[in-house]
């Protein structure tokens, strides 16, 4: 199942009329415990407003009068609502009950995938398709209007920000990256200069990072075939790849897990063809 | 009188990029304040799934979002097909601000929109060349 085909269970921690509020430590413990497990939680109380309802199922938690969860129904019959009394439960027990409800409803399961993927800053993007052409994992595509689009975020390799180095406009962000501007910090003129330099580095590697990778991989293959000690061979392979990893900020694990050279070549050609088609579509529309 | 902005808190659950002590202090204070608010485990994860929850969170009027860099938050909502209204959103960056500064802003109620809105010259030029007859 794709990460996109899932609905989210909306949890409401209800501390309004007809329910006894938790003490502030209790509210914090329950909220935190639910958030750590990936849920979206609305704390509903008498002060302030929250996001409106949509058709998402609701699970309402509260310390209700008499310790009994009331039967709740959406007056317009559009949203399924379930309630759960949490009187006397600690934060972990509450999270356990919510998790059971999530499972029962087949709602999105969280935490199995670390959200690492590119986010495009369309205020900077010129739609040049270099990122599409560069990525070997099919993360990018073009939308129906011919605009660059992150189509398969879960195919992205965790901690690899290499495509952001390739983007000439510093338009690719990884919000969980350690430093700016890749993390979303403001782009400065100096950053743009630096970004360009990074592309020059990949040019120094032979104009094409993947061509260089293929060459190294082929060389390594020859060496590995002569090498009887597997551990030594692995160490040699790691040494070869470290240099590339440093040049493009690509984690060594990503390079180590790349497919065989002929498959790299096939994917690189496929990506280039997709980028060329997208650019062609731009000029003909 | 205009209504106080809503509050949305992002827990950034799947990375250590927001300092733990800042996240904890902000969430603590929100809980202690008695105010109603929305909280999500990780806006990034929801954006990757194009979770329709983001449309709900983006609609419903002015909102202060405690998360990370405004440029990143804008991009995440956009990528999820849930554009944030630039004139009604203020993003408080828990990666760079102190917990005290974030809390004061959340409690202050006055909204200072801060999403980036300007296109870069290169993006403007590219858009213009695409629309040329
Ligand atoms: S490389 Fe950068 S400017 Fe070019 S299409 Fe990709 S994000 Fe846009
Ligand atoms: S939007 Fe920012 S604060 Fe929220 S999960 Fe993503 S990186 Fe973390």
XYZ file of N, CA, C and O in Angstrom, chain A residues 142-220:
316
model
N 6.710 14.852 -13.433
C 6.123 16.137 -13.820
C 4.611 16.000 -13.694
O 4.056 14.935 -13.993
N 3.953 17.068 -13.250
C 2.492 16.993 -13.132
C 1.846 17.237 -14.493
O 2.548 17.415 -15.496
N 0.521 17.279 -14.520
C -0.155 17.381 -15.813
C 0.132 18.717 -16.503
O 0.013 18.835 -17.717
N 0.552 19.721 -15.714
C 0.883 21.021 -16.315
C 2.368 21.098 -16.674
O 2.868 22.160 -17.039
N 3.089 19.973 -16.549
C 4.507 19.967 -16.901
C 5.397 20.552 -15.821
O 6.549 20.886 -16.073
N 4.889 20.680 -14.629
C 5.701 21.229 -13.531
C 6.351 20.097 -12.748
O 5.771 19.025 -12.581
N 7.541 20.371 -12.265
C 8.233 19.373 -11.440
C 7.376 19.052 -10.207
O 6.718 19.930 -9.652
N 7.386 17.774 -9.853
C 6.496 17.321 -8.789
C 7.191 16.192 -8.021
O 7.809 15.326 -8.620
N 7.086 16.219 -6.720
C 7.639 15.118 -5.909
C 6.560 14.044 -5.847
O 5.592 14.162 -5.112
N 6.726 13.004 -6.674
C 5.631 12.049 -6.828
C 5.748 10.825 -5.929
O 4.753 10.227 -5.568
N 6.957 10.436 -5.584
C 7.109 9.244 -4.729
C 8.059 9.554 -3.580
O 9.200 9.063 -3.557
N 7.589 10.362 -2.618
C 8.495 10.780 -1.537
C 9.084 9.606 -0.767
O 10.217 9.675 -0.293
N 8.332 8.516 -0.657
C 8.834 7.394 0.141
C 9.914 6.584 -0.576
O 10.487 5.664 0.005
N 10.217 6.937 -1.839
C 11.333 6.275 -2.539
C 12.662 6.968 -2.233
O 13.725 6.476 -2.602
N 12.586 8.138 -1.616
C 13.792 8.930 -1.347
C 14.667 8.211 -0.327
O 14.171 7.529 0.560
N 15.978 8.352 -0.493
C 16.926 7.662 0.394
C 17.186 8.514 1.638
O 17.679 9.648 1.524
N 16.879 7.954 2.785
C 16.987 8.698 4.044
C 18.360 9.346 4.213
O 19.388 8.694 4.020
N 18.312 10.628 4.564
C 19.512 11.448 4.826
C 20.301 11.831 3.582
O 21.378 12.400 3.695
N 19.798 11.493 2.397
C 20.517 11.869 1.179
C 19.935 13.167 0.612
O 18.796 13.184 0.152
N 20.682 14.269 0.658
C 20.182 15.532 0.116
C 20.813 15.849 -1.240
O 20.886 17.006 -1.635
N 21.301 14.810 -1.949
C 22.123 15.055 -3.138
C 21.408 15.906 -4.189
O 22.016 16.785 -4.794
N 20.108 15.669 -4.404
C 19.425 16.429 -5.464
C 19.380 17.925 -5.133
O 19.359 18.764 -6.028
N 19.369 18.250 -3.827
C 19.343 19.674 -3.483
C 20.661 20.344 -3.879
O 20.706 21.548 -4.113
N 21.733 19.560 -3.962
C 23.020 20.105 -4.411
C 23.019 20.348 -5.916
O 23.778 21.167 -6.431
N 22.196 19.597 -6.600
C 22.163 19.691 -8.058
C 21.294 20.871 -8.514
O 21.525 21.458 -9.560
N 20.323 21.223 -7.691
C 19.398 22.299 -8.074
C 20.130 23.639 -8.160
O 20.698 24.103 -7.176
N 20.112 24.271 -9.323
C 20.860 25.534 -9.465
C 20.212 26.702 -8.725
O 20.832 27.742 -8.552
N 18.970 26.538 -8.299
C 18.257 27.658 -7.662
C 18.103 27.494 -6.150
O 17.383 28.270 -5.528
N 18.715 26.495 -5.572
C 18.538 26.200 -4.136
C 17.037 26.116 -3.803
O 16.572 26.641 -2.795
N 16.311 25.456 -4.694
C 14.853 25.374 -4.536
C 14.405 24.054 -3.914
O 13.217 23.824 -3.763
N 15.360 23.196 -3.585
C 14.970 21.906 -3.002
C 15.327 21.892 -1.519
O 16.478 22.108 -1.139
N 14.300 21.682 -0.720
C 14.502 21.673 0.740
C 14.312 20.254 1.272
O 13.518 19.476 0.739
N 15.044 19.963 2.318
C 14.782 18.782 3.142
C 14.586 19.339 4.551
O 15.573 19.655 5.223
N 13.325 19.499 4.989
C 13.101 20.217 6.253
C 13.815 19.610 7.457
O 14.093 20.306 8.414
N 14.163 18.325 7.371
C 14.846 17.719 8.518
C 16.372 17.694 8.347
O 17.070 17.009 9.088
N 16.875 18.415 7.376
C 18.328 18.512 7.188
C 18.910 19.416 8.272
O 18.227 20.260 8.815
N 20.211 19.226 8.536
C 20.816 19.946 9.651
C 21.054 21.436 9.387
O 21.025 22.236 10.311
N 21.304 21.805 8.151
C 21.760 23.180 7.910
C 20.978 23.867 6.794
O 20.356 23.223 5.958
N 21.075 25.219 6.796
C 20.433 26.005 5.765
C 21.306 26.088 4.531
O 22.498 25.856 4.612
N 20.735 26.429 3.387
C 19.308 26.697 3.182
C 18.492 25.430 2.912
O 17.297 25.498 2.703
N 19.174 24.252 2.929
C 18.456 23.014 2.586
C 17.333 22.746 3.587
O 16.294 22.202 3.242
N 17.529 23.170 4.844
C 16.493 22.917 5.854
C 15.314 23.888 5.750
O 14.358 23.803 6.525
N 15.375 24.817 4.822
C 14.272 25.766 4.652
C 14.630 27.166 5.121
O 13.840 28.094 4.997
N 15.844 27.329 5.648
C 16.278 28.664 6.063
C 16.346 29.560 4.811
O 16.407 29.071 3.678
N 16.380 30.853 5.052
C 16.407 31.822 3.950
C 17.623 31.576 3.052
O 18.715 31.285 3.554
N 17.445 31.696 1.749
C 18.552 31.501 0.802
C 19.285 32.828 0.618
O 18.663 33.838 0.294
N 20.582 32.826 0.851
C 21.365 34.056 0.681
C 22.148 33.980 -0.634
O 22.271 32.900 -1.230
N 22.700 35.133 -1.023
C 23.502 35.143 -2.249
C 24.693 34.194 -2.097
O 25.062 33.477 -3.023
N 25.270 34.171 -0.896
C 26.414 33.287 -0.649
C 26.003 31.828 -0.826
O 26.759 31.027 -1.373
N 24.785 31.485 -0.373
C 24.303 30.106 -0.531
C 24.219 29.744 -2.001
O 24.579 28.643 -2.404
N 23.736 30.678 -2.796
C 23.589 30.385 -4.223
C 24.949 30.111 -4.844
O 25.098 29.194 -5.641
N 25.945 30.916 -4.443
C 27.306 30.709 -4.931
C 27.789 29.327 -4.544
O 28.332 28.583 -5.341
N 27.532 28.957 -3.264
C 27.985 27.667 -2.759
C 27.286 26.524 -3.498
O 27.883 25.553 -3.870
N 25.982 26.703 -3.690
C 25.236 25.653 -4.382
C 25.831 25.426 -5.778
O 25.991 24.318 -6.207
N 26.161 26.529 -6.434
C 26.722 26.385 -7.789
C 28.047 25.635 -7.738
O 28.321 24.793 -8.552
N 28.835 25.966 -6.692
C 30.117 25.296 -6.563
C 29.952 23.788 -6.409
O 30.708 23.021 -6.968
N 28.915 23.399 -5.680
C 28.677 21.962 -5.486
C 28.429 21.276 -6.828
O 28.903 20.195 -7.077
N 27.675 21.984 -7.684
C 27.409 21.401 -8.996
C 28.717 21.286 -9.766
O 28.963 20.309 -10.443
N 29.573 22.308 -9.586
C 30.867 22.248 -10.258
C 31.677 21.047 -9.778
O 32.387 20.440 -10.543
N 31.536 20.725 -8.503
C 32.266 19.568 -7.977
C 31.815 18.307 -8.705
O 32.623 17.496 -9.137
N 30.499 18.187 -8.890
C 30.025 16.985 -9.584
C 30.520 17.001 -11.033
O 30.809 15.964 -11.619
N 30.655 18.215 -11.598
C 31.209 18.308 -12.953
C 32.662 17.826 -12.949
O 33.116 17.144 -13.864
N 33.372 18.176 -11.876
C 34.763 17.743 -11.765
C 34.875 16.220 -11.731
O 35.861 15.642 -12.158
N 33.837 15.602 -11.222
C 33.861 14.141 -11.150
C 33.630 13.503 -12.517
O 33.477 12.301 -12.633
N 33.516 14.316 -13.512
C 33.384 13.759 -14.859
C 32.110 14.229 -15.521
O 31.659 13.642 -16.493
N 31.513 15.280 -14.967
C 30.324 15.853 -15.593
C 29.065 15.107 -15.225
O 27.971 15.584 -15.411
N 29.214 13.939 -14.693
C 28.033 13.144 -14.400
C 28.379 12.239 -13.211
O 29.223 11.354 -13.316
N 27.745 12.524 -12.087
C 28.038 11.769 -10.874
C 27.851 10.280 -11.113
O 28.649 9.453 -10.690
N 26.813 9.936 -11.848
C 26.521 8.518 -12.035
C 27.534 7.835 -12.958
O 27.872 6.671 -12.757
N 28.038 8.592 -13.932
C 29.062 8.026 -14.809
C 30.280 7.701 -13.949
O 30.874 6.625 -14.057
N 30.599 8.646 -13.060
C 31.751 8.450 -12.197
C 31.523 7.263 -11.273
O 32.411 6.461 -11.020
N 30.303 7.171 -10.805
C 29.931 6.076 -9.918
C 30.080 4.727 -10.617
O 30.616 3.768 -10.071
N 29.640 4.701 -11.858
C 29.711 3.465 -12.633
C 31.168 3.038 -12.791
O 31.530 1.896 -12.605
N 32.002 4.060 -13.122
C 33.408 3.776 -13.326
C 34.019 3.178 -12.057
O 34.684 2.160 -12.082
N 33.713 3.834 -10.924
C 34.269 3.375 -9.656
C 33.766 1.974 -9.335
O 34.500 1.136 -8.843
N 32.502 1.763 -9.612
C 31.921 0.476 -9.303
C 32.571 -0.613 -10.162
O 32.868 -1.701 -9.680
N 32.801 -0.301 -11.453
C 33.451 -1.265 -12.345
C 34.870 -1.579 -11.863
O 35.271 -2.730 -11.780
N 35.600 -0.481 -11.501
C 36.961 -0.670 -11.004
C 36.945 -1.559 -9.776
O 37.760 -2.470 -9.630
N 35.988 -1.247 -8.902
C 35.905 -1.989 -7.645
C 35.647 -3.471 -7.931
O 36.225 -4.341 -7.311
